[in-house]
Tab-separated table of C-alpha atoms and ligand atoms in Angstrom:
chain	number	residue	atom	x	y	z
G	1	MET	CA	13.809	7.650	0.552
G	2	LYS	CA	11.294	9.956	-0.296
G	3	VAL	CA	7.952	11.122	0.534
G	4	GLY	CA	6.711	14.007	-1.354
G	5	THR	CA	9.564	16.602	-0.552
G	6	ALA	CA	11.696	15.058	2.110
G	7	GLU	CA	14.358	13.280	1.034
G	8	SER	CA	15.787	10.645	4.068
G	9	GLU	CA	19.816	10.406	4.049
G	10	PRO	CA	21.959	8.037	5.898
G	11	GLY	CA	22.193	9.576	10.053
G	12	LYS	CA	19.828	12.500	9.691
G	13	VAL	CA	16.569	13.807	10.081
G	14	SER	CA	14.702	15.114	6.810
G	15	THR	CA	11.828	16.897	6.599
G	16	GLY	CA	9.798	18.166	3.771
G	17	TYR	CA	5.584	18.129	2.469
G	18	LEU	CA	3.299	15.459	0.453
G	19	SER	CA	0.819	17.765	-1.194
G	20	VAL	CA	-1.976	15.899	-1.697
G	21	THR	CA	-4.446	18.006	-3.433
G	22	ASP	CA	-5.160	21.532	-4.987
G	23	LEU	CA	-7.142	23.866	-2.284
G	24	PRO	CA	-9.506	25.661	-4.833
G	25	THR	CA	-7.557	29.203	-3.252
G	26	GLY	CA	-4.421	27.880	-5.517
G	27	GLN	CA	-2.134	26.612	-2.209
G	28	SER	CA	-1.867	22.464	-2.670
G	29	GLU	CA	-3.391	21.258	1.039
G	30	ARG	CA	0.458	19.390	2.288
G	31	ILE	CA	0.534	16.798	4.447
G	32	PRO	CA	3.665	17.630	6.819
G	33	VAL	CA	6.647	15.156	6.499
G	34	VAL	CA	9.750	13.968	9.388
G	35	ILE	CA	11.880	10.821	8.177
G	36	VAL	CA	14.606	9.834	10.664
G	37	GLU	CA	17.345	7.115	8.852
G	38	GLY	CA	19.847	5.474	10.902
G	39	ASP	CA	22.856	5.140	9.863
G	40	GLU	CA	22.918	1.645	9.449
G	41	SER	CA	19.336	-0.057	7.682
G	42	GLY	CA	16.675	-1.944	8.873
G	43	PRO	CA	13.055	-1.995	9.718
G	44	THR	CA	10.754	1.231	8.728
G	45	VAL	CA	8.146	2.070	11.128
G	46	TRP	CA	5.517	4.893	10.378
G	47	VAL	CA	4.109	6.985	13.189
G	48	THR	CA	1.001	9.172	12.102
G	49	GLY	CA	-1.340	12.215	14.759
G	50	THR	CA	-3.729	14.132	14.107
G	51	ILE	CA	-6.108	12.301	11.216
G	52	HIS	CA	-8.583	13.928	13.288
G	53	GLY	CA	-8.177	17.487	14.211
G	54	ASP	CA	-9.313	18.059	17.226
G	55	GLU	CA	-6.448	15.773	18.706
G	56	PRO	CA	-3.111	17.366	18.883
G	57	THR	CA	-1.538	14.893	21.118
G	58	GLY	CA	-0.228	12.507	18.366
G	59	MET	CA	1.222	15.342	17.320
G	60	GLU	CA	2.689	16.786	19.990
G	61	ALA	CA	3.838	13.227	20.295
G	62	ILE	CA	5.665	12.964	16.901
G	63	HIS	CA	7.622	16.268	17.742
G	64	GLU	CA	8.879	15.020	20.954
G	65	PHE	CA	9.714	11.551	19.849
G	66	VAL	CA	12.024	13.404	17.269
G	67	ALA	CA	13.396	15.735	19.312
G	68	ARG	CA	14.252	12.530	21.369
G	69	ILE	CA	15.769	9.944	18.562
G	70	ARG	CA	17.637	12.144	16.657
G	71	ASP	CA	20.644	11.915	17.594
G	72	GLU	CA	20.457	8.880	18.869
G	73	SER	CA	22.620	5.683	16.770
G	74	LEU	CA	19.347	4.206	14.821
G	75	ARG	CA	18.869	0.772	13.356
G	76	GLY	CA	16.321	1.459	10.170
G	77	THR	CA	14.004	4.538	9.679
G	78	VAL	CA	11.238	6.076	11.302
G	79	VAL	CA	8.409	8.295	9.023
G	80	CYS	CA	6.546	10.494	10.525
G	81	ILE	CA	3.231	12.393	10.205
G	82	PRO	CA	2.121	14.348	12.615
G	83	VAL	CA	-0.438	16.030	10.561
G	84	MET	CA	-2.999	13.786	8.810
G	85	ASN	CA	-5.795	16.076	8.462
G	86	PRO	CA	-4.603	19.402	8.267
G	87	SER	CA	-7.760	21.182	7.414
G	88	GLY	CA	-9.293	19.645	10.403
G	89	LEU	CA	-6.318	21.181	12.959
G	90	ARG	CA	-6.732	24.648	11.476
G	91	THR	CA	-10.122	24.610	12.393
G	92	ASN	CA	-9.558	22.559	15.437
G	93	ALA	CA	-12.826	19.303	14.781
G	94	ARG	CA	-12.380	15.658	14.325
G	95	THR	CA	-13.344	16.094	10.496
G	96	SER	CA	-11.246	18.091	7.334
G	97	TYR	CA	-13.793	20.398	6.068
G	98	TYR	CA	-13.721	19.801	2.623
G	99	HIS	CA	-16.871	17.879	2.949
G	100	GLY	CA	-17.261	17.547	6.780
G	101	ASP	CA	-16.576	13.360	6.550
G	102	ASP	CA	-14.589	11.274	8.825
G	103	PRO	CA	-11.092	10.959	6.777
G	104	ASN	CA	-10.246	8.068	8.994
G	105	ARG	CA	-13.060	6.122	7.695
G	106	TYR	CA	-11.303	5.819	4.002
G	107	PHE	CA	-7.982	3.950	4.013
G	108	GLY	CA	-8.163	0.623	2.050
G	109	ILE	CA	-11.978	0.758	0.180
G	110	GLU	CA	-11.627	-0.562	-3.638
G	111	ARG	CA	-13.565	1.711	-5.971
G	112	GLY	CA	-15.801	0.285	-7.620
G	113	ASP	CA	-17.340	1.771	-11.057
G	114	GLY	CA	-20.346	3.880	-9.295
G	115	GLU	CA	-21.376	6.790	-11.064
G	116	THR	CA	-20.250	8.720	-7.647
G	117	PRO	CA	-16.248	9.624	-8.363
G	118	PRO	CA	-14.219	9.420	-4.756
G	119	SER	CA	-14.267	13.110	-2.292
G	120	VAL	CA	-11.009	14.928	-2.164
G	121	GLN	CA	-11.448	13.555	1.224
G	122	GLN	CA	-10.694	9.272	0.434
G	123	LEU	CA	-8.304	10.765	-2.760
G	124	ILE	CA	-6.160	12.287	0.424
G	125	CYS	CA	-5.998	9.080	1.852
G	126	GLU	CA	-5.712	6.764	-0.854
G	127	ARG	CA	-2.554	8.782	-1.703
G	128	LEU	CA	-1.436	9.136	1.799
G	129	TYR	CA	-2.255	5.136	2.269
G	130	ALA	CA	0.110	4.912	-1.166
G	131	GLU	CA	2.917	5.986	0.771
G	132	ILE	CA	2.625	4.982	3.490
G	133	SER	CA	1.647	0.550	2.427
G	134	THR	CA	4.806	0.497	0.584
G	135	SER	CA	7.728	0.566	3.143
G	136	ALA	CA	6.253	-0.035	6.463
G	137	ASP	CA	6.416	-2.657	9.267
G	138	VAL	CA	4.100	-1.489	11.275
G	139	VAL	CA	2.140	1.605	11.626
G	140	ILE	CA	1.138	3.275	14.414
G	141	SER	CA	-1.969	6.195	14.074
G	142	LEU	CA	-1.963	7.765	17.896
G	143	HIS	CA	-5.836	8.749	18.544
G	144	THR	CA	-7.232	10.292	21.806
G	145	SER	CA	-10.911	10.162	22.733
G	146	TRP	CA	-13.282	11.769	24.554
G	147	VAL	CA	-11.479	14.558	27.064
G	148	ALA	CA	-12.085	12.536	30.228
G	149	THR	CA	-9.848	8.971	28.737
G	150	TYR	CA	-8.011	7.126	30.420
G	151	PRO	CA	-5.308	6.231	28.434
G	152	TYR	CA	-4.946	2.806	25.754
G	153	THR	CA	-4.431	0.838	23.093
G	154	ILE	CA	-6.587	-0.640	20.560
G	155	LEU	CA	-5.546	-3.766	19.740
G	156	PRO	CA	-7.101	-4.378	15.995
G	157	ARG	CA	-9.533	-7.709	15.190
G	158	VAL	CA	-7.841	-9.437	12.551
G	159	SER	CA	-9.569	-11.941	9.780
G	160	TYR	CA	-8.522	-14.867	7.853
G	161	GLY	CA	-9.807	-16.469	5.099
G	162	SER	CA	-9.947	-14.951	1.221
G	163	ASN	CA	-6.813	-13.453	1.064
G	164	ARG	CA	-4.900	-14.769	3.960
G	165	GLU	CA	-3.828	-18.166	5.396
G	166	LYS	CA	-4.777	-18.718	9.541
G	167	ALA	CA	-1.082	-19.429	10.345
G	168	ASP	CA	0.110	-16.022	8.989
G	169	THR	CA	-2.796	-14.326	9.699
G	170	VAL	CA	-1.550	-15.482	14.040
G	171	GLU	CA	1.817	-14.413	13.377
G	172	LEU	CA	0.156	-11.214	12.768
G	173	ARG	CA	-1.813	-10.880	15.566
G	174	ASP	CA	0.899	-12.109	18.455
G	175	ARG	CA	3.294	-9.334	16.505
G	176	ILE	CA	0.682	-6.243	16.802
G	177	ILE	CA	0.837	-7.912	20.733
G	178	GLU	CA	3.927	-7.526	20.905
G	179	LEU	CA	4.302	-4.074	19.906
G	180	THR	CA	1.357	-2.759	21.542
G	181	ASP	CA	2.668	-4.382	24.990
G	182	ALA	CA	6.206	-2.694	24.135
G	183	PHE	CA	4.337	0.741	23.450
G	184	GLY	CA	3.251	0.192	27.493
G	185	LEU	CA	-0.933	1.263	27.299
G	186	PRO	CA	-2.768	-1.352	28.552
G	187	ALA	CA	-4.058	-3.478	25.542
G	188	ILE	CA	-8.123	-2.964	25.007
G	189	ASN	CA	-9.409	-5.796	21.956
G	190	GLN	CA	-11.653	-2.697	19.344
G	191	PHE	CA	-14.891	-2.960	19.206
G	192	SER	CA	-16.680	-6.775	18.579
G	193	HIS	CA	-15.833	-7.848	15.661
G	194	GLU	CA	-20.271	-7.567	14.649
G	195	GLU	CA	-19.489	-3.760	15.188
G	196	THR	CA	-16.402	-3.286	14.168
G	197	GLU	CA	-17.617	-4.424	10.405
G	198	ARG	CA	-20.671	-1.628	11.669
G	199	ARG	CA	-18.536	1.484	12.267
G	200	SER	CA	-16.472	0.525	9.160
G	201	LEU	CA	-13.407	0.378	10.999
G	202	GLU	CA	-11.737	-1.896	8.710
G	203	HIS	CA	-11.926	2.032	7.158
G	204	THR	CA	-9.381	2.918	9.945
G	205	LEU	CA	-5.721	3.020	8.681
G	206	THR	CA	-5.271	0.551	11.344
G	207	GLY	CA	-7.749	-1.577	9.707
G	208	ALA	CA	-6.607	-0.976	6.310
G	209	ALA	CA	-2.961	-1.438	7.343
G	210	VAL	CA	-3.811	-5.003	9.101
G	211	ALA	CA	-6.506	-6.279	6.514
G	212	ASP	CA	-2.553	-5.957	3.974
G	213	GLY	CA	-1.132	-7.604	6.423
G	214	ILE	CA	1.368	-4.635	8.348
G	215	PRO	CA	1.030	-5.284	12.064
G	216	ALA	CA	-0.393	-2.049	12.720
G	217	PHE	CA	-2.498	-0.587	16.069
G	218	THR	CA	-4.144	3.009	17.313
G	219	PRO	CA	-3.647	4.425	20.848
G	220	GLU	CA	-5.797	6.564	22.518
G	221	LEU	CA	-3.932	9.375	24.535
G	222	GLY	CA	-6.088	10.890	26.609
G	223	GLY	CA	-8.886	13.028	25.973
G	224	ARG	CA	-8.537	15.313	22.936
G	225	PHE	CA	-8.790	19.630	22.297
G	226	VAL	CA	-5.779	19.425	24.756
G	227	VAL	CA	-2.241	17.445	25.109
G	228	GLU	CA	-2.091	16.204	28.564
G	229	GLN	CA	1.747	16.078	29.164
G	230	ASP	CA	1.787	12.983	31.114
G	231	ILE	CA	-0.204	10.871	28.692
G	232	CYS	CA	2.559	12.610	25.614
G	233	GLU	CA	5.380	11.410	27.904
G	234	ALA	CA	4.473	7.965	27.923
G	235	ALA	CA	3.776	7.582	24.158
G	236	VAL	CA	6.681	8.839	23.830
G	237	VAL	CA	8.969	6.792	25.852
G	238	GLY	CA	6.269	4.122	23.637
G	239	LEU	CA	7.099	5.022	20.094
G	240	TYR	CA	11.086	4.438	21.719
G	241	ASN	CA	9.789	0.765	22.909
G	242	VAL	CA	8.715	0.077	20.212
G	243	LEU	CA	12.029	0.180	18.029
G	244	HIS	CA	13.223	-1.008	20.923
G	245	ALA	CA	10.895	-5.180	19.838
G	246	PHE	CA	12.037	-4.019	16.376
G	247	GLY	CA	16.621	-4.159	17.483
G	248	MET	CA	16.501	-0.578	16.022
G	249	VAL	CA	17.413	0.945	19.303
G	250	THR	CA	19.821	-0.581	22.022
G	251	GLU	CA	18.375	-0.339	25.074
G	252	PRO	CA	14.221	0.015	26.471
G	253	ALA	CA	13.686	3.514	27.683
G	254	SER	CA	11.195	3.695	30.752
G	255	SER	CA	8.377	6.082	31.722
G	256	SER	CA	7.766	7.513	34.941
G	257	MET	CA	4.100	7.347	33.925
G	258	GLU	CA	2.981	4.383	34.079
G	259	PHE	CA	-0.886	3.730	33.065
G	260	GLU	CA	-2.083	-0.083	33.677
G	261	LEU	CA	-6.281	-1.922	33.643
G	262	PRO	CA	-4.823	-5.499	35.138
G	263	ALA	CA	-8.288	-7.611	34.312
G	264	GLU	CA	-7.754	-11.530	34.368
G	265	THR	CA	-9.949	-11.633	31.099
G	266	ASP	CA	-8.931	-9.479	27.439
G	267	LEU	CA	-10.621	-6.925	27.518
G	268	LYS	CA	-12.578	-5.536	24.434
G	269	ARG	CA	-14.150	-1.739	23.825
G	270	LEU	CA	-17.849	-1.530	24.259
G	271	VAL	CA	-20.120	1.832	24.565
G	272	HIS	CA	-22.236	1.207	27.453
G	273	PRO	CA	-24.438	2.102	29.193
G	274	HIS	CA	-26.807	4.377	27.421
G	275	ALA	CA	-28.856	7.362	28.939
G	276	ASP	CA	-32.901	5.513	29.569
G	277	THR	CA	-34.302	9.386	29.546
G	278	ALA	CA	-33.328	12.874	28.318
G	279	GLY	CA	-32.076	14.739	31.183
G	280	LEU	CA	-28.707	16.310	32.578
G	281	VAL	CA	-26.124	13.525	33.524
G	282	HIS	CA	-24.892	13.150	37.188
G	283	TYR	CA	-21.721	10.793	36.980
G	284	ASN	CA	-20.817	8.540	39.743
G	285	VAL	CA	-17.128	7.137	38.078
G	286	GLN	CA	-14.958	8.755	36.133
G	287	GLU	CA	-12.439	7.139	34.205
G	288	GLY	CA	-9.598	4.180	34.481
G	289	GLU	CA	-12.566	3.421	37.872
G	290	TRP	CA	-13.453	-0.848	37.891
G	291	VAL	CA	-17.570	-0.774	37.681
G	292	GLN	CA	-18.816	-3.304	39.195
G	293	SER	CA	-22.701	-5.416	36.994
G	294	GLY	CA	-25.562	-3.736	38.495
G	295	GLN	CA	-23.793	-0.662	39.767
G	296	VAL	CA	-24.972	2.531	39.479
G	297	VAL	CA	-22.727	4.529	37.318
G	298	ALA	CA	-24.271	8.054	37.032
G	299	ALA	CA	-28.107	9.917	37.855
G	300	ILE	CA	-30.107	12.102	35.396
G	301	VAL	CA	-31.521	14.368	36.629
G	302	THR	CA	-33.523	17.510	36.217
G	303	PRO	CA	-32.660	20.962	36.112
G	304	HIS	CA	-33.660	21.644	39.398
G	305	GLY	CA	-31.227	18.628	40.606
G	306	GLY	CA	-34.069	16.068	41.326
G	307	THR	CA	-33.158	12.861	39.864
G	308	LYS	CA	-35.006	11.063	37.136
G	309	THR	CA	-33.397	7.580	37.302
G	310	ARG	CA	-30.763	5.989	38.009
G	311	VAL	CA	-28.489	4.408	35.540
G	312	ASN	CA	-26.432	1.018	36.217
G	313	THR	CA	-23.433	-0.592	34.257
G	314	ASP	CA	-24.489	-4.074	33.279
G	315	HIS	CA	-21.165	-5.102	32.337
G	316	SER	CA	-18.571	-5.440	35.217
G	317	GLY	CA	-15.162	-3.417	33.846
G	318	TYR	CA	-13.225	-0.499	33.863
G	319	VAL	CA	-15.056	2.825	32.705
G	320	LEU	CA	-12.146	4.452	29.742
G	321	SER	CA	-14.089	7.200	28.709
G	322	ARG	CA	-16.894	9.456	30.448
G	323	TYR	CA	-18.609	10.981	26.946
G	324	GLU	CA	-18.137	14.662	26.782
G	325	GLY	CA	-21.457	17.410	27.592
G	326	ILE	CA	-24.298	16.435	30.241
G	327	ALA	CA	-27.059	17.053	28.508
G	328	VAL	CA	-28.481	13.915	27.003
G	329	TYR	CA	-31.464	13.019	25.115
G	330	GLU	CA	-33.018	9.671	25.305
G	331	ASN	CA	-30.376	7.042	24.849
G	332	ASP	CA	-27.479	8.825	24.616
G	333	PRO	CA	-23.885	7.049	25.275
G	334	LEU	CA	-22.365	7.983	28.431
G	335	LEU	CA	-19.543	5.132	28.829
G	336	ASP	CA	-17.007	3.902	26.316
G	337	MET	CA	-15.895	0.685	29.029
G	338	ALA	CA	-13.353	-1.966	28.813
G	339	VAL	CA	-15.042	-5.175	29.257
G	340	PRO	CA	-14.248	-9.027	29.738
G	341	ASP	CA	-13.992	-10.752	25.345
G	342	ASP	CA	-15.760	-13.330	24.860
G	343	GLU	CA	-14.894	-13.430	21.119
G	344	PRO	CA	-11.173	-13.821	19.906
G	345	LEU	CA	-9.394	-11.282	18.545
G	346	LEU	CA	-8.948	-13.120	15.006
G	347	ARG	CA	-11.698	-14.707	13.456
G	348	GLU	CA	-12.493	-16.399	9.789
G	349	TYR	CA	-13.503	-13.642	6.800
G	350	ARG	CA	-17.214	-13.507	5.878
G	351	GLY	CA	-18.087	-11.505	4.087
O	401	ZN	ZN1	-8.943	10.229	16.418
């Protein structure tokens, strides 16, 4: 197998770079690639990190995962891209600096005959995705969320209809659930179907892979900017157990860290509640905590500390993240929550 200059050999770890575009200053933008090929042939697992440049945990988890499996007897191949967005990593920013766009919204976009050609970031995503989609049996897109975040995995929404039979889509959904269970973090359904569309999440790497029938999911490994070691370790164990689910290694691994959000129903992501007035936020809750509908989760205060309003949640559910920064304007979001999901993950495509 060859990805850029990385050429794999059975029983070996190969490294290299995939050149994705030329830079104005003469170098090319090179994406690092690590391929771990087993002695025996088998499935191909792709693991990607740091497509948002301020999310280093995926990168470090990949480094540690490769160190863990490099001497294992492996069936199949693991292809890792520790840094999908080098320009964002260099500037410690979510987006790339070419034009400041979010790299994780350019996958699986069909090119029209419009007057405007694709941006360089879209071209880079097309080139990366061409490599990934030709061989991937699963795509694991490692991310982090806001600084104060309980780790979880996002289960993508899955559609059937124009391009896929319902039975195949059910199988795809079940496979994704099986693999995220193996990964081990609490699995939370993506935003509602409507919100998923509104946010163009079908053009994330995970969204595009799933639309092409490739199982894919998105772990959120705690907060951005820093690597939280316990969550990073859980991710390494999780990746290993995905290999186990594919029969690529013989024994599962166990983690000293357990992350759980037990619930009686499926949960989905929801950004809720929002500030109803400008001010400074005093939170009463923290990530990982269950809150009850009607509960006061924050107070909005004046600079002198006097309470302006109290903010209740209209939903029961877990707090996944508190938003960064405490100065808010009207309608700024306060929490990412995991709340009971009243829609199935699967739905008929109506586009
Ligand atoms: Zn991200």
